[in-house]
Amino acid sequence: MTVTFRSKHVIGKVAEIWRFPVSSLGGERCKRAEIEPAGIVGDRRFALFDNVSGVAAAPEKDVRWRPALFLRSAIDDGGVRITFPTGCNFYIEDPQLGLELSKYFGFDVGIGSYIDADPLAPSLPTVENRYSRSALHLVTTSSLAELQQMLSDSTVDRLRFRPNILLETSNVTGFAEFQWIGKVISFGLAEVEVTDLTKRCGMILAAQPDLPEQPEILRTVLRKAGRAFGVYCEPVKIGNIETGQRAELISD
């Protein structure tokens, strides 16, 4: 029998974990989360859509959807809820939500699920996902620091990039995660393979809560990093992940 030995070296620790139950909306910061084959449990399961065309929200392409960035989604014991800038909350199966969303956006808006009869909200209609998404999105503090150096007159905030995992990297500089494509990162029992660079769009320049519109951020990412910032990952082994947990790069 051949035994394969794998070496590991520490690349940092988990600084933040984020879950975004409804695509394009703000999400919730978690102390811990469960990673399953599809990613963090409850992440990006639902989407707003235009009730007339049936097309899912696309704030990066259609300015009508930009107000979505000021809504927040979260999961609690009652289910998935959406919070409006006024502080009002509605669970996504509440019949009143569609009326409130339509009033907020100024056109007929609904909410749907990416899968049929999603256990979190089985009464919602199914909506077609507008892009092929990866399970997890990871950004490092070294990349944020590198971009901040390039944009001394702007504030580079990790929330513009909506990572599931913000990794506080140690002893590395620059866009460190770009070198990890094809490699596996372990977070305790959970393991993820880094599969692709994250190609950026107009979402990262748009205004969000406490963040003004900043076109220079997208322009700099396009010029200096080939439009990439952060990486996509696919789970290899499921398990729990928590803030402060050590991250290790695995080598065969």
mmCIF file of N, CA, C and O in Angstrom, residues 182-247:
data_model
loop_
_atom_site.group_PDB
_atom_site.id
_atom_site.type_symbol
_atom_site.label_atom_id
_atom_site.label_comp_id
_atom_site.label_asym_id
_atom_site.label_seq_id
_atom_site.Cartn_x
_atom_site.Cartn_y
_atom_site.Cartn_z
ATOM 1 N N GLY A 182 -5.130 25.859 -7.649
ATOM 2 C CA GLY A 182 -4.853 24.432 -7.733
ATOM 3 C C GLY A 182 -4.392 23.823 -6.423
ATOM 4 O O GLY A 182 -4.238 22.600 -6.335
ATOM 5 N N LYS A 183 -4.184 24.645 -5.412
ATOM 6 C CA LYS A 183 -3.740 24.143 -4.111
ATOM 7 C C LYS A 183 -4.922 24.032 -3.150
ATOM 8 O O LYS A 183 -5.997 24.581 -3.389
ATOM 9 N N VAL A 184 -4.702 23.313 -2.057
ATOM 10 C CA VAL A 184 -5.748 23.067 -1.064
ATOM 11 C C VAL A 184 -5.392 23.788 0.228
ATOM 12 O O VAL A 184 -4.237 23.770 0.678
ATOM 13 N N ILE A 185 -6.394 24.432 0.828
ATOM 14 C CA ILE A 185 -6.246 25.092 2.124
ATOM 15 C C ILE A 185 -7.099 24.337 3.129
ATOM 16 O O ILE A 185 -8.259 24.003 2.857
ATOM 17 N N SER A 186 -6.523 24.082 4.290
ATOM 18 C CA SER A 186 -7.284 23.418 5.346
ATOM 19 C C SER A 186 -7.631 24.404 6.448
ATOM 20 O O SER A 186 -6.835 25.274 6.801
ATOM 21 N N PHE A 187 -8.847 24.255 6.962
ATOM 22 C CA PHE A 187 -9.319 24.984 8.136
ATOM 23 C C PHE A 187 -9.780 23.912 9.123
ATOM 24 O O PHE A 187 -10.958 23.557 9.156
ATOM 25 N N GLY A 188 -8.857 23.367 9.873
ATOM 26 C CA GLY A 188 -9.220 22.232 10.713
ATOM 27 C C GLY A 188 -9.589 21.046 9.841
ATOM 28 O O GLY A 188 -8.845 20.657 8.943
ATOM 29 N N LEU A 189 -10.775 20.489 10.050
ATOM 30 C CA LEU A 189 -11.220 19.344 9.253
ATOM 31 C C LEU A 189 -11.666 19.748 7.854
ATOM 32 O O LEU A 189 -11.608 18.955 6.920
ATOM 33 N N ALA A 190 -12.134 20.974 7.705
ATOM 34 C CA ALA A 190 -12.609 21.441 6.402
ATOM 35 C C ALA A 190 -11.426 21.753 5.485
ATOM 36 O O ALA A 190 -10.422 22.307 5.919
ATOM 37 N N GLU A 191 -11.558 21.369 4.211
ATOM 38 C CA GLU A 191 -10.536 21.662 3.219
ATOM 39 C C GLU A 191 -11.201 22.200 1.961
ATOM 40 O O GLU A 191 -12.266 21.733 1.558
ATOM 41 N N VAL A 192 -10.559 23.205 1.340
ATOM 42 C CA VAL A 192 -11.080 23.785 0.115
ATOM 43 C C VAL A 192 -9.959 23.883 -0.910
ATOM 44 O O VAL A 192 -8.810 24.132 -0.558
ATOM 45 N N GLU A 193 -10.303 23.658 -2.170
ATOM 46 C CA GLU A 193 -9.333 23.822 -3.250
ATOM 47 C C GLU A 193 -9.526 25.184 -3.891
ATOM 48 O O GLU A 193 -10.653 25.579 -4.229
ATOM 49 N N VAL A 194 -8.437 25.910 -4.068
ATOM 50 C CA VAL A 194 -8.475 27.208 -4.739
ATOM 51 C C VAL A 194 -8.533 26.941 -6.244
ATOM 52 O O VAL A 194 -7.622 26.345 -6.810
ATOM 53 N N THR A 195 -9.611 27.373 -6.886
ATOM 54 C CA THR A 195 -9.851 26.978 -8.275
ATOM 55 C C THR A 195 -9.628 28.084 -9.303
ATOM 56 O O THR A 195 -9.136 27.815 -10.397
ATOM 57 N N ASP A 196 -10.001 29.323 -8.976
ATOM 58 C CA ASP A 196 -9.949 30.392 -9.980
ATOM 59 C C ASP A 196 -9.723 31.738 -9.324
ATOM 60 O O ASP A 196 -10.081 31.959 -8.160
ATOM 61 N N LEU A 197 -9.178 32.668 -10.109
ATOM 62 C CA LEU A 197 -9.157 34.065 -9.699
ATOM 63 C C LEU A 197 -10.573 34.630 -9.784
ATOM 64 O O LEU A 197 -11.363 34.221 -10.638
ATOM 65 N N THR A 198 -10.882 35.577 -8.919
ATOM 66 C CA THR A 198 -12.190 36.224 -8.957
ATOM 67 C C THR A 198 -12.124 37.440 -9.861
ATOM 68 O O THR A 198 -11.446 38.426 -9.548
ATOM 69 N N LYS A 199 -12.777 37.366 -10.993
ATOM 70 C CA LYS A 199 -12.807 38.483 -11.930
ATOM 71 C C LYS A 199 -13.861 39.502 -11.485
ATOM 72 O O LYS A 199 -14.997 39.138 -11.178
ATOM 73 N N ARG A 200 -13.480 40.768 -11.465
ATOM 74 C CA ARG A 200 -14.320 41.799 -10.874
ATOM 75 C C ARG A 200 -15.145 42.577 -11.885
ATOM 76 O O ARG A 200 -14.788 42.690 -13.057
ATOM 77 N N CYS A 201 -16.263 43.117 -11.367
ATOM 78 C CA CYS A 201 -17.197 43.863 -12.212
ATOM 79 C C CYS A 201 -17.578 45.153 -11.485
ATOM 80 O O CYS A 201 -16.961 45.527 -10.486
ATOM 81 N N GLY A 202 -18.612 45.815 -11.976
ATOM 82 C CA GLY A 202 -19.025 47.108 -11.441
ATOM 83 C C GLY A 202 -19.532 47.092 -10.017
ATOM 84 O O GLY A 202 -19.673 48.160 -9.401
ATOM 85 N N MET A 203 -19.782 45.927 -9.449
ATOM 86 C CA MET A 203 -20.259 45.858 -8.066
ATOM 87 C C MET A 203 -19.268 46.498 -7.098
ATOM 88 O O MET A 203 -19.657 47.106 -6.106
ATOM 89 N N ILE A 204 -17.959 46.371 -7.364
ATOM 90 C CA ILE A 204 -16.988 46.833 -6.370
ATOM 91 C C ILE A 204 -16.823 48.352 -6.364
ATOM 92 O O ILE A 204 -16.240 48.896 -5.420
ATOM 93 N N LEU A 205 -17.324 49.040 -7.384
ATOM 94 C CA LEU A 205 -17.226 50.498 -7.380
ATOM 95 C C LEU A 205 -18.490 51.159 -6.840
ATOM 96 O O LEU A 205 -18.483 52.322 -6.472
ATOM 97 N N ALA A 206 -19.596 50.411 -6.766
ATOM 98 C CA ALA A 206 -20.886 50.984 -6.394
ATOM 99 C C ALA A 206 -20.934 51.392 -4.931
ATOM 100 O O ALA A 206 -20.274 50.805 -4.072
ATOM 101 N N ALA A 207 -21.751 52.403 -4.643
ATOM 102 C CA ALA A 207 -21.962 52.830 -3.262
ATOM 103 C C ALA A 207 -22.656 51.731 -2.468
ATOM 104 O O ALA A 207 -23.524 51.020 -2.982
ATOM 105 N N GLN A 208 -22.250 51.588 -1.219
ATOM 106 C CA GLN A 208 -22.838 50.642 -0.281
ATOM 107 C C GLN A 208 -22.947 51.339 1.061
ATOM 108 O O GLN A 208 -22.431 52.448 1.225
ATOM 109 N N PRO A 209 -23.587 50.734 2.049
ATOM 110 C CA PRO A 209 -23.678 51.401 3.356
ATOM 111 C C PRO A 209 -22.312 51.838 3.872
ATOM 112 O O PRO A 209 -21.383 51.030 3.968
ATOM 113 N N ASP A 210 -22.185 53.119 4.170
ATOM 114 C CA ASP A 210 -20.955 53.728 4.697
ATOM 115 C C ASP A 210 -19.794 53.740 3.697
ATOM 116 O O ASP A 210 -18.668 54.090 4.066
ATOM 117 N N LEU A 211 -20.061 53.370 2.438
ATOM 118 C CA LEU A 211 -19.018 53.376 1.412
ATOM 119 C C LEU A 211 -19.521 54.142 0.188
ATOM 120 O O LEU A 211 -20.531 53.762 -0.410
ATOM 121 N N PRO A 212 -18.830 55.212 -0.219
ATOM 122 C CA PRO A 212 -19.276 55.975 -1.390
ATOM 123 C C PRO A 212 -18.938 55.242 -2.686
ATOM 124 O O PRO A 212 -18.174 54.266 -2.689
ATOM 125 N N GLU A 213 -19.499 55.714 -3.775
ATOM 126 C CA GLU A 213 -19.115 55.177 -5.081
ATOM 127 C C GLU A 213 -17.651 55.533 -5.346
ATOM 128 O O GLU A 213 -17.228 56.672 -5.154
ATOM 129 N N GLN A 214 -16.859 54.537 -5.784
ATOM 130 C CA GLN A 214 -15.437 54.754 -6.015
ATOM 131 C C GLN A 214 -14.996 54.043 -7.297
ATOM 132 O O GLN A 214 -14.453 52.938 -7.260
ATOM 133 N N PRO A 215 -15.184 54.682 -8.462
ATOM 134 C CA PRO A 215 -14.803 54.060 -9.739
ATOM 135 C C PRO A 215 -13.322 53.720 -9.839
ATOM 136 O O PRO A 215 -12.947 52.777 -10.534
ATOM 137 N N GLU A 216 -12.474 54.470 -9.107
ATOM 138 C CA GLU A 216 -11.040 54.234 -9.218
ATOM 139 C C GLU A 216 -10.639 52.857 -8.683
ATOM 140 O O GLU A 216 -9.601 52.317 -9.063
ATOM 141 N N ILE A 217 -11.452 52.280 -7.828
ATOM 142 C CA ILE A 217 -11.134 50.951 -7.310
ATOM 143 C C ILE A 217 -11.202 49.917 -8.434
ATOM 144 O O ILE A 217 -10.285 49.103 -8.609
ATOM 145 N N LEU A 218 -12.267 49.939 -9.214
ATOM 146 C CA LEU A 218 -12.381 49.002 -10.326
ATOM 147 C C LEU A 218 -11.316 49.286 -11.383
ATOM 148 O O LEU A 218 -10.695 48.361 -11.919
ATOM 149 N N ARG A 219 -11.063 50.560 -11.669
ATOM 150 C CA ARG A 219 -10.053 50.902 -12.674
ATOM 151 C C ARG A 219 -8.679 50.371 -12.262
ATOM 152 O O ARG A 219 -7.929 49.848 -13.093
ATOM 153 N N THR A 220 -8.353 50.482 -10.989
ATOM 154 C CA THR A 220 -7.045 50.019 -10.518
ATOM 155 C C THR A 220 -6.941 48.501 -10.569
ATOM 156 O O THR A 220 -5.906 47.953 -10.963
ATOM 157 N N VAL A 221 -8.003 47.807 -10.183
ATOM 158 C CA VAL A 221 -8.005 46.341 -10.268
ATOM 159 C C VAL A 221 -7.854 45.892 -11.717
ATOM 160 O O VAL A 221 -7.141 44.925 -12.017
ATOM 161 N N LEU A 222 -8.498 46.595 -12.640
ATOM 162 C CA LEU A 222 -8.378 46.256 -14.057
ATOM 163 C C LEU A 222 -6.950 46.449 -14.553
ATOM 164 O O LEU A 222 -6.392 45.578 -15.240
ATOM 165 N N ARG A 223 -6.330 47.585 -14.192
ATOM 166 C CA ARG A 223 -5.005 47.917 -14.713
ATOM 167 C C ARG A 223 -3.889 47.122 -14.041
ATOM 168 O O ARG A 223 -2.960 46.657 -14.704
ATOM 169 N N LYS A 224 -3.979 46.972 -12.741
ATOM 170 C CA LYS A 224 -2.863 46.425 -11.964
ATOM 171 C C LYS A 224 -2.961 44.928 -11.676
ATOM 172 O O LYS A 224 -1.943 44.295 -11.373
ATOM 173 N N ALA A 225 -4.172 44.363 -11.754
ATOM 174 C CA ALA A 225 -4.322 42.955 -11.366
ATOM 175 C C ALA A 225 -5.115 42.149 -12.390
ATOM 176 O O ALA A 225 -5.637 41.087 -12.066
ATOM 177 N N GLY A 226 -5.177 42.661 -13.628
ATOM 178 C CA GLY A 226 -5.853 41.910 -14.682
ATOM 179 C C GLY A 226 -7.310 41.621 -14.391
ATOM 180 O O GLY A 226 -7.855 40.584 -14.771
ATOM 181 N N ARG A 227 -7.948 42.554 -13.645
ATOM 182 C CA ARG A 227 -9.366 42.475 -13.285
ATOM 183 C C ARG A 227 -9.649 41.491 -12.152
ATOM 184 O O ARG A 227 -10.779 41.281 -11.764
ATOM 185 N N ALA A 228 -8.622 40.884 -11.581
ATOM 186 C CA ALA A 228 -8.817 39.877 -10.538
ATOM 187 C C ALA A 228 -8.539 40.432 -9.151
ATOM 188 O O ALA A 228 -7.652 41.259 -8.953
ATOM 189 N N PHE A 229 -9.332 39.971 -8.194
ATOM 190 C CA PHE A 229 -9.099 40.296 -6.796
ATOM 191 C C PHE A 229 -9.778 39.236 -5.956
ATOM 192 O O PHE A 229 -10.991 39.087 -5.990
ATOM 193 N N GLY A 230 -8.998 38.473 -5.200
ATOM 194 C CA GLY A 230 -9.539 37.350 -4.453
ATOM 195 C C GLY A 230 -9.591 36.092 -5.310
ATOM 196 O O GLY A 230 -9.239 36.114 -6.506
ATOM 197 N N VAL A 231 -10.017 34.988 -4.690
ATOM 198 C CA VAL A 231 -10.079 33.702 -5.399
ATOM 199 C C VAL A 231 -11.356 32.956 -5.053
ATOM 200 O O VAL A 231 -11.961 33.165 -4.003
ATOM 201 N N TYR A 232 -11.736 32.066 -5.964
ATOM 202 C CA TYR A 232 -12.841 31.158 -5.728
ATOM 203 C C TYR A 232 -12.306 29.820 -5.233
ATOM 204 O O TYR A 232 -11.204 29.394 -5.630
ATOM 205 N N CYS A 233 -13.086 29.163 -4.395
ATOM 206 C CA CYS A 233 -12.680 27.874 -3.826
ATOM 207 C C CYS A 233 -13.848 26.896 -3.876
ATOM 208 O O CYS A 233 -15.015 27.300 -3.821
ATOM 209 N N GLU A 234 -13.499 25.617 -3.961
ATOM 210 C CA GLU A 234 -14.484 24.547 -3.911
ATOM 211 C C GLU A 234 -14.155 23.619 -2.745
ATOM 212 O O GLU A 234 -12.999 23.225 -2.573
ATOM 213 N N PRO A 235 -15.145 23.267 -1.924
ATOM 214 C CA PRO A 235 -14.880 22.376 -0.795
ATOM 215 C C PRO A 235 -14.390 21.000 -1.246
ATOM 216 O O PRO A 235 -14.901 20.421 -2.202
ATOM 217 N N VAL A 236 -13.376 20.513 -0.557
ATOM 218 C CA VAL A 236 -12.845 19.168 -0.770
ATOM 219 C C VAL A 236 -13.300 18.255 0.360
ATOM 220 O O VAL A 236 -13.681 17.114 0.150
ATOM 221 N N LYS A 237 -13.267 18.782 1.579
ATOM 222 C CA LYS A 237 -13.777 18.074 2.750
ATOM 223 C C LYS A 237 -14.671 19.025 3.532
ATOM 224 O O LYS A 237 -14.293 20.177 3.765
ATOM 225 N N ILE A 238 -15.845 18.563 3.915
ATOM 226 C CA ILE A 238 -16.766 19.420 4.649
ATOM 227 C C ILE A 238 -16.343 19.505 6.114
ATOM 228 O O ILE A 238 -15.590 18.682 6.615
ATOM 229 N N GLY A 239 -16.842 20.516 6.792
ATOM 230 C CA GLY A 239 -16.516 20.714 8.198
ATOM 231 C C GLY A 239 -16.877 22.120 8.619
ATOM 232 O O GLY A 239 -17.377 22.919 7.822
ATOM 233 N N ASN A 240 -16.617 22.428 9.868
ATOM 234 C CA ASN A 240 -16.902 23.750 10.393
ATOM 235 C C ASN A 240 -15.684 24.655 10.290
ATOM 236 O O ASN A 240 -14.548 24.198 10.354
ATOM 237 N N ILE A 241 -15.958 25.921 10.152
ATOM 238 C CA ILE A 241 -14.900 26.938 10.116
ATOM 239 C C ILE A 241 -15.291 28.006 11.116
ATOM 240 O O ILE A 241 -16.481 28.291 11.292
ATOM 241 N N GLU A 242 -14.307 28.595 11.787
ATOM 242 C CA GLU A 242 -14.626 29.618 12.773
ATOM 243 C C GLU A 242 -13.566 30.708 12.787
ATOM 244 O O GLU A 242 -12.418 30.498 12.370
ATOM 245 N N THR A 243 -13.988 31.881 13.257
ATOM 246 C CA THR A 243 -13.086 33.020 13.338
ATOM 247 C C THR A 243 -11.901 32.695 14.237
ATOM 248 O O THR A 243 -12.056 32.100 15.300
ATOM 249 N N GLY A 244 -10.705 33.078 13.805
ATOM 250 C CA GLY A 244 -9.495 32.818 14.557
ATOM 251 C C GLY A 244 -8.828 31.514 14.219
ATOM 252 O O GLY A 244 -7.697 31.254 14.656
ATOM 253 N N GLN A 245 -9.509 30.692 13.418
ATOM 254 C CA GLN A 245 -8.971 29.364 13.081
ATOM 255 C C GLN A 245 -7.762 29.478 12.158
ATOM 256 O O GLN A 245 -7.711 30.331 11.268
ATOM 257 N N ARG A 246 -6.806 28.612 12.379
ATOM 258 C CA ARG A 246 -5.600 28.611 11.558
ATOM 259 C C ARG A 246 -5.889 28.071 10.163
ATOM 260 O O ARG A 246 -6.663 27.130 9.996
ATOM 261 N N ALA A 247 -5.298 28.697 9.155
ATOM 262 C CA ALA A 247 -5.407 28.251 7.768
ATOM 263 C C ALA A 247 -4.051 27.716 7.329
ATOM 264 O O ALA A 247 -3.021 28.378 7.539
#
